């Protein structure tokens, strides 16, 4: 965090909660946790606890099985020549 001194940096989006937890800890250690928000993806228990403790900004629940179901539903519609809802 010491190398990134750009005051315009207001948030960091991480592709999973493990990265977000590590990043949020570094942001907190640098004393920037009030200025830089950190968000992760997965909704794991550790991330939810960190949010309650106030040192992780947010997490987004993600369900690969629901994404796969949506993809298969769209593919099925396309194969039948039907329109996929937007």
Short mmCIF file of C-alpha atoms in Angstrom, two decimals:
data_model
loop_
_atom_site.label_atom_id
_atom_site.label_comp_id
_atom_site.label_asym_id
_atom_site.label_seq_id
_atom_site.Cartn_x
_atom_site.Cartn_y
_atom_site.Cartn_z
CA UNK A 1 0.00 0.00 0.00
CA UNK A 2 2.90 2.35 0.59
CA UNK A 3 3.71 2.35 -3.14
CA UNK A 4 0.15 3.30 -4.12
CA UNK A 5 -0.23 6.87 -2.95
CA UNK A 6 -2.77 8.04 -5.55
CA UNK A 7 -5.47 9.89 -3.56
CA UNK A 8 -7.98 9.03 -6.31
CA UNK A 9 -7.85 5.33 -5.29
CA UNK A 10 -11.18 4.86 -3.55
CA UNK A 11 -11.82 1.15 -3.92
CA UNK A 12 -10.42 -2.24 -4.80
CA UNK A 13 -12.49 -5.06 -6.31
CA UNK A 14 -11.09 -8.55 -5.77
CA UNK A 15 -12.14 -11.63 -7.75
CA UNK A 16 -12.66 -13.68 -4.59
CA UNK A 17 -13.00 -13.21 -0.85
CA UNK A 18 -9.60 -14.71 -0.03
CA UNK A 19 -7.95 -11.94 -2.05
CA UNK A 20 -10.31 -9.35 -0.58
CA UNK A 21 -9.52 -10.37 2.99
CA UNK A 22 -5.79 -10.17 2.38
CA UNK A 23 -6.13 -6.84 0.57
CA UNK A 24 -8.42 -5.36 3.22
CA UNK A 25 -5.94 -6.34 5.91
CA UNK A 26 -3.13 -4.54 4.07
CA UNK A 27 -5.36 -1.49 3.54
CA UNK A 28 -6.19 -1.48 7.25
CA UNK A 29 -2.53 -1.89 8.26
CA UNK A 30 -1.69 1.10 6.05
CA UNK A 31 -4.31 3.16 7.89
CA UNK A 32 -6.34 3.69 4.72
CA UNK A 33 -9.42 1.63 5.60
CA UNK A 34 -11.59 4.75 5.92
CA UNK A 35 -10.55 5.96 2.46
CA UNK A 36 -10.32 2.76 0.40
CA UNK A 37 -13.19 0.28 0.22
CA UNK A 38 -12.45 -3.38 -0.55
CA UNK A 39 -15.03 -5.75 -2.08
CA UNK A 40 -14.75 -9.49 -2.72
CA UNK A 41 -16.79 -12.24 -4.33
CA UNK A 42 -18.06 -15.53 -2.86
CA UNK A 43 -19.82 -14.60 0.37
CA UNK A 44 -17.66 -16.89 2.54
CA UNK A 45 -18.10 -16.90 6.32
CA UNK A 46 -14.74 -15.21 6.94
CA UNK A 47 -15.72 -12.32 4.65
CA UNK A 48 -19.09 -11.92 6.35
CA UNK A 49 -17.33 -11.81 9.73
CA UNK A 50 -14.85 -9.20 8.45
CA UNK A 51 -17.76 -7.06 7.22
CA UNK A 52 -19.40 -7.26 10.65
CA UNK A 53 -16.06 -6.30 12.23
CA UNK A 54 -15.86 -3.32 9.87
CA UNK A 55 -12.64 -4.01 7.95
CA UNK A 56 -14.08 -5.45 4.72
CA UNK A 57 -16.59 -3.33 2.81
CA UNK A 58 -18.65 -5.98 1.03
CA UNK A 59 -18.81 -9.39 -0.60
CA UNK A 60 -21.00 -10.59 -3.43
CA UNK A 61 -22.50 -14.07 -3.20
CA UNK A 62 -21.76 -16.16 -6.27
CA UNK A 63 -23.21 -19.52 -7.20
CA UNK A 64 -21.48 -21.29 -10.11
CA UNK A 65 -24.33 -23.80 -10.29
CA UNK A 66 -26.91 -21.01 -10.75
CA UNK A 67 -24.76 -19.40 -13.46
CA UNK A 68 -24.43 -22.77 -15.21
CA UNK A 69 -28.21 -23.29 -15.02
CA UNK A 70 -28.81 -19.87 -16.59
CA UNK A 71 -26.36 -20.61 -19.39
CA UNK A 72 -27.99 -23.97 -20.12
CA UNK A 73 -31.46 -22.41 -20.07
CA UNK A 74 -30.34 -19.79 -22.62
CA UNK A 75 -28.65 -22.42 -24.79
CA UNK A 76 -31.82 -24.51 -24.76
CA UNK A 77 -33.91 -21.53 -25.91
CA UNK A 78 -31.45 -20.74 -28.70
CA UNK A 79 -31.39 -24.35 -29.90
CA UNK A 80 -35.19 -24.27 -30.15
CA UNK A 81 -34.99 -21.04 -32.14
CA UNK A 82 -36.52 -18.97 -29.36
CA UNK A 83 -35.40 -15.57 -28.13
CA UNK A 84 -33.33 -15.27 -25.01
CA UNK A 85 -34.77 -12.70 -22.60
CA UNK A 86 -32.52 -9.71 -22.00
#
